[in-house]
Every structure is written in C-alpha cells, then in structure tokens.
Tab-separated table of C-alpha atoms in Angstrom:
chain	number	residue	atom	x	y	z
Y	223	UNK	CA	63.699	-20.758	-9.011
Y	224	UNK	CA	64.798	-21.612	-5.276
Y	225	UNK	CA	61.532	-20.001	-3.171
Y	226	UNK	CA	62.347	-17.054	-0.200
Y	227	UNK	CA	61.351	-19.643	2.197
Y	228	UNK	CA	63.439	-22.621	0.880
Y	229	UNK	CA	66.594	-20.149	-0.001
Y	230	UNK	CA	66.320	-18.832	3.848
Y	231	UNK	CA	66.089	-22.585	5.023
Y	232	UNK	CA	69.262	-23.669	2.201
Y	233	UNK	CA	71.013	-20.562	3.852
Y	234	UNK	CA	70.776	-21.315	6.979
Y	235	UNK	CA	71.357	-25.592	6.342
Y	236	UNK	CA	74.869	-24.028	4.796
Y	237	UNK	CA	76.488	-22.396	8.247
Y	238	UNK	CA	77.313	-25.972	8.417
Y	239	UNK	CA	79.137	-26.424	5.611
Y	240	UNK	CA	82.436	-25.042	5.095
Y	241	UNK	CA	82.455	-21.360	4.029
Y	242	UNK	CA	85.255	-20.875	1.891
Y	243	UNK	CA	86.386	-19.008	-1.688
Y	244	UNK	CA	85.996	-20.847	-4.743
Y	245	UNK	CA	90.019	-19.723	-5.722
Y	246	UNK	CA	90.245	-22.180	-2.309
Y	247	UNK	CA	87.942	-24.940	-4.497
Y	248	UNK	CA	90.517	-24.729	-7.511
Y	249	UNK	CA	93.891	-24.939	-5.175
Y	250	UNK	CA	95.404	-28.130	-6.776
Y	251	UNK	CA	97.539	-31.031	-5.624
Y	252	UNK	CA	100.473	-32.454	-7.423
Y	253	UNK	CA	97.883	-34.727	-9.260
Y	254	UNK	CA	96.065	-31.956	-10.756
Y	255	UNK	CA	93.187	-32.361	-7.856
Y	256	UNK	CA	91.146	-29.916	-5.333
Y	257	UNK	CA	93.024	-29.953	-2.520
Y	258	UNK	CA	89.439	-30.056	-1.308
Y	259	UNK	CA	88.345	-32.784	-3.056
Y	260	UNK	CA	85.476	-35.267	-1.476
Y	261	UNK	CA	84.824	-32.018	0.908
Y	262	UNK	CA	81.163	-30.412	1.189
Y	263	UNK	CA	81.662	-26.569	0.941
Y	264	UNK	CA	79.813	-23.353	0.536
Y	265	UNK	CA	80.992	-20.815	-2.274
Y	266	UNK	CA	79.511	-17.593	-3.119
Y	267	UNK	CA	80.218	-16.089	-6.432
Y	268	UNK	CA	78.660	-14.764	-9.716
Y	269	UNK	CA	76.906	-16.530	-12.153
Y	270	UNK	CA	79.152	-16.673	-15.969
Y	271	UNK	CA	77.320	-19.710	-17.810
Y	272	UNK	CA	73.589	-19.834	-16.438
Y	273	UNK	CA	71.991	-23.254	-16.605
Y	274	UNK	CA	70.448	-24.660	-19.945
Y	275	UNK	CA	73.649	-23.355	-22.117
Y	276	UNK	CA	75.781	-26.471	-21.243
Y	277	UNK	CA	74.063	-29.985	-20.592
Y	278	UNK	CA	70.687	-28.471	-20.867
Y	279	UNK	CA	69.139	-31.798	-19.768
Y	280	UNK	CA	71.441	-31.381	-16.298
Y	281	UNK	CA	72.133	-28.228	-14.559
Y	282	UNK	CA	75.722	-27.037	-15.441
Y	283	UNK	CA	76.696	-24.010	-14.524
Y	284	UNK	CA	79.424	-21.805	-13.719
Y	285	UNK	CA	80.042	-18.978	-11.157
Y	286	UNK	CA	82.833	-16.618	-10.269
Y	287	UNK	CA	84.301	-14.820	-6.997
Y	288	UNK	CA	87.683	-12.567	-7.829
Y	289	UNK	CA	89.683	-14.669	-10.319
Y	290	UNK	CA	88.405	-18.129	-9.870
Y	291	UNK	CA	85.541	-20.029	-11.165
Y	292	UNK	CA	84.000	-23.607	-10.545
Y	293	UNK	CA	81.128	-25.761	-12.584
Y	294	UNK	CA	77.927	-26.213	-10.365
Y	295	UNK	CA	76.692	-29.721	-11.518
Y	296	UNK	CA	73.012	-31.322	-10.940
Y	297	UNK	CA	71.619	-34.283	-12.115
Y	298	UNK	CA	68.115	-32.124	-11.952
Y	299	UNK	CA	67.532	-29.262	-14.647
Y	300	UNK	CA	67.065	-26.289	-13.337
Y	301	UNK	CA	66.109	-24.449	-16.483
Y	302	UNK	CA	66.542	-20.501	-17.066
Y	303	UNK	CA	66.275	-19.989	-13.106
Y	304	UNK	CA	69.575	-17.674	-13.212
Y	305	UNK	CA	71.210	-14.957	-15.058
Y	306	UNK	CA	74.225	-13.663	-16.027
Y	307	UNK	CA	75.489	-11.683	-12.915
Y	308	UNK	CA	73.392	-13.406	-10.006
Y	309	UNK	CA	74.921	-13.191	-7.213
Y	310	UNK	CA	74.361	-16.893	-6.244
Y	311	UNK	CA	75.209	-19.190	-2.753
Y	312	UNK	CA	76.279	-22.733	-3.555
Y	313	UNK	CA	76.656	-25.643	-1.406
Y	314	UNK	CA	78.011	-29.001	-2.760
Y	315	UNK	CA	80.750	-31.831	-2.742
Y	316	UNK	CA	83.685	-31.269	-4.577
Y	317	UNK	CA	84.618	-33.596	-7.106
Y	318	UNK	CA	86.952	-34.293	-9.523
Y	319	UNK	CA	85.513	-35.771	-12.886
Y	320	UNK	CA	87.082	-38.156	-15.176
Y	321	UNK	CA	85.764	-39.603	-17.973
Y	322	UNK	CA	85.071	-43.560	-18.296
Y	323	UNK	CA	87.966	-42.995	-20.981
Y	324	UNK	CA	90.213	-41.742	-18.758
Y	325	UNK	CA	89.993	-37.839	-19.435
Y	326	UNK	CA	89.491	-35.111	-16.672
Y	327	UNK	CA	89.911	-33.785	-14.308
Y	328	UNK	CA	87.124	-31.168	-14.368
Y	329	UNK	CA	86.668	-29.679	-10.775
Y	330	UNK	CA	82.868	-29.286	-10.112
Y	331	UNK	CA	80.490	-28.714	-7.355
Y	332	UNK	CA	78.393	-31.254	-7.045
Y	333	UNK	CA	74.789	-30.370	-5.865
Y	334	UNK	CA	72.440	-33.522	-4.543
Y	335	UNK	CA	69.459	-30.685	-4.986
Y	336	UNK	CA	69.325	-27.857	-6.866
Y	337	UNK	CA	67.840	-26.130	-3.721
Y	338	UNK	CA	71.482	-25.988	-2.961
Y	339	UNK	CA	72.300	-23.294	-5.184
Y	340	UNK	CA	70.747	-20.307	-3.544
Y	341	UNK	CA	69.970	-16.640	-5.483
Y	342	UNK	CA	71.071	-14.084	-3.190
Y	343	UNK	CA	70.292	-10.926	-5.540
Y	344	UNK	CA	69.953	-10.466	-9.459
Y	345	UNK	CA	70.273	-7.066	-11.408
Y	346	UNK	CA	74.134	-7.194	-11.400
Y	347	UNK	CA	76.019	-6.068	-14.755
Y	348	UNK	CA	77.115	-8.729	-16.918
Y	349	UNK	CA	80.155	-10.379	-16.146
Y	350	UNK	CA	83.260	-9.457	-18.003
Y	351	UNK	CA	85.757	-11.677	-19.454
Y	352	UNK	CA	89.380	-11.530	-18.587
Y	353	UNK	CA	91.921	-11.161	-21.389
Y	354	UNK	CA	94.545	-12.858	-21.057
Y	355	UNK	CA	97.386	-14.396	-23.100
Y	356	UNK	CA	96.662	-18.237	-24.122
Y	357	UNK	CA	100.030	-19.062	-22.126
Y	358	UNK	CA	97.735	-17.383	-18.904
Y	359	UNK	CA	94.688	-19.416	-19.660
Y	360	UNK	CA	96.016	-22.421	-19.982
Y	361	UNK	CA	96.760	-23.461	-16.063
Y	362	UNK	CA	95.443	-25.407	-13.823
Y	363	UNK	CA	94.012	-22.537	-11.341
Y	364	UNK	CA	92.259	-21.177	-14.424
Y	365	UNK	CA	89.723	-23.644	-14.766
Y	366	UNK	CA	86.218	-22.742	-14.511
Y	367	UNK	CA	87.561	-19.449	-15.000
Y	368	UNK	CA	85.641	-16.464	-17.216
Y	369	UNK	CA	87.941	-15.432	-19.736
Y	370	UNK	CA	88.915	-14.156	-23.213
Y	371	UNK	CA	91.455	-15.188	-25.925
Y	372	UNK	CA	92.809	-13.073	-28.851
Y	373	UNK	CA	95.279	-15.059	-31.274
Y	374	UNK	CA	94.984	-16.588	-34.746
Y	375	UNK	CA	92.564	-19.688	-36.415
Y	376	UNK	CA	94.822	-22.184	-36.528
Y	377	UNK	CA	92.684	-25.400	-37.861
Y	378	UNK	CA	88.857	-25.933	-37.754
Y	379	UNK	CA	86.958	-28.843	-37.827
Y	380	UNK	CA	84.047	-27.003	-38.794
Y	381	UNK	CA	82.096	-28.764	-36.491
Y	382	UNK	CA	83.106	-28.891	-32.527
Y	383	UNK	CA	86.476	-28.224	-32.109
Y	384	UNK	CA	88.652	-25.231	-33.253
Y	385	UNK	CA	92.597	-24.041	-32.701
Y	386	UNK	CA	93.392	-20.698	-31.631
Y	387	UNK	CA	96.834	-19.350	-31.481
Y	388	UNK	CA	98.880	-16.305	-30.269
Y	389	UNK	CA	102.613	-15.909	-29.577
Y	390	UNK	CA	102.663	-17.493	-25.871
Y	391	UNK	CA	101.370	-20.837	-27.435
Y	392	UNK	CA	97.336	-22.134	-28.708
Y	393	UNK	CA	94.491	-23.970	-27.084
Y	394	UNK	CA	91.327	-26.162	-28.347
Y	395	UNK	CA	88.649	-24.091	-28.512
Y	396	UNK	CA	85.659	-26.816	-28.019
Y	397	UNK	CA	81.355	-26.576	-28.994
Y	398	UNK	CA	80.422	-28.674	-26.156
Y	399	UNK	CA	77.599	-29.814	-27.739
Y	400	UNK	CA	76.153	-26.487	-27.395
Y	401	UNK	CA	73.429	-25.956	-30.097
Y	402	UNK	CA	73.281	-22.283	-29.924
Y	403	UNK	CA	77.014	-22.275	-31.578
Y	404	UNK	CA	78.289	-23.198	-35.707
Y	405	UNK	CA	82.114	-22.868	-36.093
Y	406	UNK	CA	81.312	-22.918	-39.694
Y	407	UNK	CA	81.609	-18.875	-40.388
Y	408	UNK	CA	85.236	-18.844	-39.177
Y	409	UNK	CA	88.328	-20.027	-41.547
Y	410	UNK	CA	91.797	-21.304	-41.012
Y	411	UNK	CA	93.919	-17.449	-41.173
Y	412	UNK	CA	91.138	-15.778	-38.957
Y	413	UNK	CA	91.991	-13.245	-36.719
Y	414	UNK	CA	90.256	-14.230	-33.843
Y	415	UNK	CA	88.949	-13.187	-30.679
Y	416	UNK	CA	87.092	-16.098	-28.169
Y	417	UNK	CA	85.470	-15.506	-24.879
Y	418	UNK	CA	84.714	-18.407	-22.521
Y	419	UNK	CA	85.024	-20.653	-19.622
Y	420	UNK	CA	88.169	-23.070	-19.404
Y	421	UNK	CA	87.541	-27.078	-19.109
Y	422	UNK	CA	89.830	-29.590	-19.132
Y	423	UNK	CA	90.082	-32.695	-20.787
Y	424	UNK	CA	93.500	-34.225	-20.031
Y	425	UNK	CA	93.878	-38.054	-20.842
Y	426	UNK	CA	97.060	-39.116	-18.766
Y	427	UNK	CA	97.547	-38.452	-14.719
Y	428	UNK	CA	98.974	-35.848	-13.312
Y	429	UNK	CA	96.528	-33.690	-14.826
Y	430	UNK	CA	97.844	-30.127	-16.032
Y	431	UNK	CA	97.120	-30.723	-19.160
Y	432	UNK	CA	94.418	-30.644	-22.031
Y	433	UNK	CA	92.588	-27.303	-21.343
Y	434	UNK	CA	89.824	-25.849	-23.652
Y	435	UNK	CA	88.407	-22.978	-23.725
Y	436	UNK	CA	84.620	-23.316	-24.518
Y	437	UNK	CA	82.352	-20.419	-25.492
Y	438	UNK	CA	78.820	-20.192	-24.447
Y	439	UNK	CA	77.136	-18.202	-27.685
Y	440	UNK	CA	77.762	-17.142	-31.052
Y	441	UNK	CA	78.677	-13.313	-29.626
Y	442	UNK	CA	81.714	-14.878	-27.418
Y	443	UNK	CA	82.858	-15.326	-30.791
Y	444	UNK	CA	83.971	-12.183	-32.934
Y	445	UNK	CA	86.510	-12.121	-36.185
Y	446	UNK	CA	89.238	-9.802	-36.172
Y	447	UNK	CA	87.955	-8.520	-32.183
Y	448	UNK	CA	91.638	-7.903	-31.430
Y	449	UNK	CA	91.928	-4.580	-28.567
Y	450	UNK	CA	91.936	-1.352	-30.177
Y	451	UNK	CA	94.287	1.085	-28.511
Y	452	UNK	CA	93.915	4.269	-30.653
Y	453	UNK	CA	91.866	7.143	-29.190
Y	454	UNK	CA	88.418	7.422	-29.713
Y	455	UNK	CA	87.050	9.332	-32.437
Y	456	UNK	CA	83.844	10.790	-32.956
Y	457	UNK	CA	81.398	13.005	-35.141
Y	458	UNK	CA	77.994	15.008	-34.873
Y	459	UNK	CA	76.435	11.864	-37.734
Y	460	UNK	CA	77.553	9.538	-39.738
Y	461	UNK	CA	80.605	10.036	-41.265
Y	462	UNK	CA	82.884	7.372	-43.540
Y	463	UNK	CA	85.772	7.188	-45.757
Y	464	UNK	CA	86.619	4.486	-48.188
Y	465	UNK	CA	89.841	4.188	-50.477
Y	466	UNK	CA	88.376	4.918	-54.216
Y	467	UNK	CA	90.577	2.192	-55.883
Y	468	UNK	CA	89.403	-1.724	-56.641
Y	469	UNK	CA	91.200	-4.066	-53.586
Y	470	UNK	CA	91.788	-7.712	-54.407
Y	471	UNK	CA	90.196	-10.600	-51.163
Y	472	UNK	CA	91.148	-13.698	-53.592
Y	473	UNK	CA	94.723	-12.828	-52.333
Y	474	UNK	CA	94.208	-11.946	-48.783
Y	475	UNK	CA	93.372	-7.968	-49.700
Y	476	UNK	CA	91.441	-5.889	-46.986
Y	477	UNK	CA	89.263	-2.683	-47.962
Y	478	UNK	CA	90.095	-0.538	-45.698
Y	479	UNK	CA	86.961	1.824	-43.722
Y	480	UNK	CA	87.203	4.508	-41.492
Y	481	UNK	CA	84.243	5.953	-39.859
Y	482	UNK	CA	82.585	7.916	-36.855
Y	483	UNK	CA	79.658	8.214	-34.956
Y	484	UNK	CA	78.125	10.344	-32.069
Y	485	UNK	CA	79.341	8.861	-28.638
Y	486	UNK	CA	76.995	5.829	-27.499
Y	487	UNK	CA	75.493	5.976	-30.813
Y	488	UNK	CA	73.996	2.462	-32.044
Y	489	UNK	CA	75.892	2.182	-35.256
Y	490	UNK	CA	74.817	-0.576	-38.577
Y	491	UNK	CA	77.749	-1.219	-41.126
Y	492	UNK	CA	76.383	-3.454	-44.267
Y	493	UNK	CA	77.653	-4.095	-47.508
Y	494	UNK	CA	74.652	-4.646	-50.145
Y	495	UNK	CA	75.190	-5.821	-53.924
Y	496	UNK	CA	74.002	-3.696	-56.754
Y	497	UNK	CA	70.234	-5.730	-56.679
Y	498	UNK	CA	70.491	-4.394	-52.809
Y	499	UNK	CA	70.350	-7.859	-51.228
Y	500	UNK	CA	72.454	-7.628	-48.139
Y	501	UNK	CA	75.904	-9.403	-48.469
Y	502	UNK	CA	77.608	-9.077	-44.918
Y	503	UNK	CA	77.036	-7.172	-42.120
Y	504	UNK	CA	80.377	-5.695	-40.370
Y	505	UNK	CA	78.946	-3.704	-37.505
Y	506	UNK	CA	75.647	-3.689	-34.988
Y	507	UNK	CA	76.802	-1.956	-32.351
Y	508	UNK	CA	76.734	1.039	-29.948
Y	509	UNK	CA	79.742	3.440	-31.272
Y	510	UNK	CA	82.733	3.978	-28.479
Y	511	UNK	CA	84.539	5.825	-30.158
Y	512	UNK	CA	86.405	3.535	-32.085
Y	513	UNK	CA	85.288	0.998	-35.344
Y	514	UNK	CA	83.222	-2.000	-34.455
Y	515	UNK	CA	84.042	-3.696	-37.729
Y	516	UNK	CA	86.450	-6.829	-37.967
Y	517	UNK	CA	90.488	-5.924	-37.643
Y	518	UNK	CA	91.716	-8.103	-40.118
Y	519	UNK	CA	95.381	-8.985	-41.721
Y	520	UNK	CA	98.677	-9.298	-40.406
Y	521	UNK	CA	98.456	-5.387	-39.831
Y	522	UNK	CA	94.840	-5.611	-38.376
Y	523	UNK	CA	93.188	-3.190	-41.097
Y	524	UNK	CA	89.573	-2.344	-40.237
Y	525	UNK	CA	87.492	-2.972	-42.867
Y	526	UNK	CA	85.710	-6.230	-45.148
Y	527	UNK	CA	87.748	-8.711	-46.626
Y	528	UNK	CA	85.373	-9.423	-49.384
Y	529	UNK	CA	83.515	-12.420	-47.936
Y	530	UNK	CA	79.782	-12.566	-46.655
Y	531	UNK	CA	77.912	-13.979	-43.704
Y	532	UNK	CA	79.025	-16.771	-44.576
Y	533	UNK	CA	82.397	-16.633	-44.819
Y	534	UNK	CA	82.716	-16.845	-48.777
Y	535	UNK	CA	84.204	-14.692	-50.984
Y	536	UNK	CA	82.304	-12.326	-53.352
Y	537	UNK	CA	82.244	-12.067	-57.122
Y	538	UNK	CA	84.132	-9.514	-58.565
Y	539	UNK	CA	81.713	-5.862	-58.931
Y	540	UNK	CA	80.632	-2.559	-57.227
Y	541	UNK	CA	79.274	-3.409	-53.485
Y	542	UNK	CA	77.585	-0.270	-51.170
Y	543	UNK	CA	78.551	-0.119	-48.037
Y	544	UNK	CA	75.495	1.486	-45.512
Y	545	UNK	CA	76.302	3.303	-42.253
Y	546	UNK	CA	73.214	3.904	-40.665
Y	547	UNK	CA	73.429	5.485	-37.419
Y	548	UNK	CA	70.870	6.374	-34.668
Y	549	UNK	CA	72.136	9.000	-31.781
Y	550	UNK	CA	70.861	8.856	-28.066
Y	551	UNK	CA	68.116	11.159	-29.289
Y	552	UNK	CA	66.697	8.636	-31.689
Y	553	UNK	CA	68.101	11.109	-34.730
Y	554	UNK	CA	69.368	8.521	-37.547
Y	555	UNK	CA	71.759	9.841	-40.186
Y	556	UNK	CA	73.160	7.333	-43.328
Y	557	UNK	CA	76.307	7.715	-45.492
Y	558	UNK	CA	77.140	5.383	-47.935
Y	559	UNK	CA	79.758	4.639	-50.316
Y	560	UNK	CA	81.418	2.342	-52.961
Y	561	UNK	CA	83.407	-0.767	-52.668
Y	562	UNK	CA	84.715	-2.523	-55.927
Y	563	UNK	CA	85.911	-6.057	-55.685
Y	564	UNK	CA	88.254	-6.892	-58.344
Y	565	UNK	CA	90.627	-9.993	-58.846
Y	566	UNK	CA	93.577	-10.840	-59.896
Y	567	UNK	CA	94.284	-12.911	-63.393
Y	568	UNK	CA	96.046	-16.113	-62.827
C-alpha cells in the first residue's frame, strides 16, 4: 500500500494534473473515444473491482464517482492493497485500448506507477450495484460502470462466456479469465440475476458496440435473484410451509416454500436426502423480511426446482428441507419439513 509520506507527495504531484470527474473520462466522441483521450488527469472515486480479481499479474482495477466508472491499469501488481469502498485518488493517461485483433475500445487510466493511485480513506460500505435494464447497460457512457442485470440464461458455454436476456434486449456476460468464477452451475432457462462491471469488446470502428458485463465473484452471480416487491414478512422463529403433494422438476415443476424469520435474522435453507447428505442449499442469508431462496419459473415461484449444487436434477423420493435460524440474540430455532420428488411416465 501507497505510504502517508509517498500518498502526501502523489497528492500534491496531482494539483498538476487535471482535476476532473471520471463521468468527464467516459464522455465519448463519435468514434466511441474519451473525449479526453491521450490527456493526464486526476479522478477521485470509489473502489468496485480491487486489484488481484482481474489480471492479477497487472493491477486492474475499477473505481466509481456518481454514475460513472473507469479501469485503473498498471503494468506493476499491486496486490490486495485496496478494498471494496476505498475512497481512492488516481492520476493517469487516458487511453483507449484495442486489441492487436482489432477489438476495443476499453477506456482505462493508465498509471506509469502504482504510487499514482492514492488511498484517501477505507471503512466505506460496500459499493452497490445499479439495476438497470440490459437496454441501460449496454451504452457507451456505461462502461466501467458498477451495475446489475436481471433477465433470462439465454446460452452458456459453460466455460467463459454466458447470454443473459430481458425484454429491452441481452448482453455477453464474460469470465475474464477470472479463476474465482465456474459458469458451470447455471443452465440455459435460468432465471438470472448478474452483478458487474461493463467492458467492451467491439471489433469494427465506431465503437458502440460489443459490451459485456463481467462479474467479479461467484456471489455477483445468484439464480432466480429477480427484485422482490411484496412486503416483508416476519415471525418470532422459524416458521415454513410446504405444499403436501409430490411436484414434478423433469418438466420444469417448482416446489413451492414459504417461510419467516425474526428481522435481521441469519437464516440456512437446505434440502438433505433420506441418508441426510446435503443435496442443495437454497438460502445463507440474513432474513429481510422476505425469502432468500431462488425465484424461479415463468411466474417466479420461490422455492427448489429439484436440482442440487450442481445444477442436476434429483432422483425421484422424500427430500427434508432444514430451516435453521439464529436471531440477533444468538437464539437458533429449526423447522423442517417434507419434499417428495416424483416424475412423470413417458
């Protein structure tokens, strides 16, 4: 991390470079460019993608003042030496990058030192995404931006790239050779939700094309994490209610589960098989008022859709589901109850 004396001398190196907002850094041209391109600036912003997630042999970053964000690029790894919601002073050319193929334009900041980029205070709350329609996110002043998608799994390569969907239109959603990520628990049908930065990767001039959105761990990426908008709901323990009839996931079937919790309650939904080896787990999360598990379907049904961690469906037979919840005064209370996974002859 940049030392107090070497961030005060960085600071004060910077009142010579131009001071301005990174929305200001993503103004484009009619070529898809920075209107500031080849300029050295100074942005200040907070930190969305620390370094070591992306390029972990580089530093690539990203940061974030109102609705704009930019990559921070060094050749020089800078490790772990921010976190999420640093408040953070950067100083750099601005450059446009395209590919050796032809692809870009990706607008970065690019820092000769990493004693350019500056920590100006740490402790912040975690950066949220933006939700926003795929129609939204998919625009040239978006790039770099902090946001999230809801829509539908439209293909998957299983591997690094992935299509998400929703009525205003779909976007790549892309690994980036990020090792902390596998697209293999998510199938084509998936309801879907995706948080991320957007990068571009556009292989004909002007460049307003070819935008990805790329997430930066496993959690940005959550099945059937469509918005709730029904009130909140809560009870003094654990409390759940199942439909006592057989439901059918070989044909796209949903069991249904409705359940409650004490406000701010850390709440554990698991389905176990009869020789109590644990088959998927739905929720692992602190209770709002509303259910944590996936919303899946056309009619986004809260429940399990008869598939594991992995993604693969169960053999027909009596499953347990286990609430198990814990209350802000460490009191833990468990329900469980019966789910039977039939299937349909052919």
């Amino acid at each position: 991390m940049v030392g107090i004396a070497a961030g005060a001398c960085v600071l004060a190196a910077a009142a010579g470079a131009g001071a301005v907002s990174i929305c200001d850094v993503q103004a484009s041209d009619a070529a898809g460019f920075s209107l500031l391109n080849g300029s050295t600036v100074t942005v200040r912003g907070a930190v969305t993608v620390p370094p070591g997630i992306f390029q972990p042999q580089y530093t690539s970053m990203y940061v974030q003042a109102a609705d704009c964000g930019v990559n921070v690029f060094c050749f020089t790894p800078l490790g772990g030496a921010f976190a999420l919601g640093d408040s953070v002073q950067v100083t750099g050319q601005v450059e446009e990058y395209v590919s050796p193929a032809g692809a870009g334009a990706t607008t970065e900041m690019f820092c000769d030192s990493v004693d350019r980029i500056v920590l100006l205070s740490s402790g912040h709350p975690v950066p949220e995404p933006a939700a926003l329609s795929i129609e939204d996110i998919a625009v040239e002043e978006g790039e770099g931006r902090f946001v999230r998608a809801y829509g539908v799994l439209l293909e998957n390569d299983l591997s690094t790239t992935m299509y998400l969907g929703d009525e205003t239109g779909y976007i790549q959603v892309y690994r980036n050779n990020n090792n902390n990520i596998s697209f293999l628990p998510y199938r084509t049908g998936d309801t879907l939700s995706v948080a991320g930065v957007v990068l571009q990767y556009d292989r004909t001039s002007p460049y307003f094309d070819g935008y990805e959105l790329v997430p930066r761990y496993q959690s940005d990426l959550v099945v059937g994490g469509v918005p709730d908008t029904t009130a909140p709901s809560y009870a003094p323990s654990a409390r759940m209610q199942v439909e006592s009839k057989p439901f059918y996931p070989d044909v796209g079937e949903v069991f249904p589960i409705t359940y409650a919790a004490p406000d701010r309650s850390h709440t554990v939904m698991t389905v176990y098989d009869l020789q109590g080896r644990v088959v998927r787990t739905l929720a692992d999360a602190e209770y709002d008022g509303r259910p944590a598990i996936p919303q899946l379907g056309d009619d986004r049904i809260a429940g399990w859709d008869g598939r594991d961690d992995l993604r693969r469906l169960v053999s027909p037979g009596v499953y347990v589901l286990r609430l198990e919840v814990t209350d802000t005064d460490d009191e833990t209370s468990v329900v469980t109850a019966p789910a039977v996974v039939g299937a349909r002859l052919r």
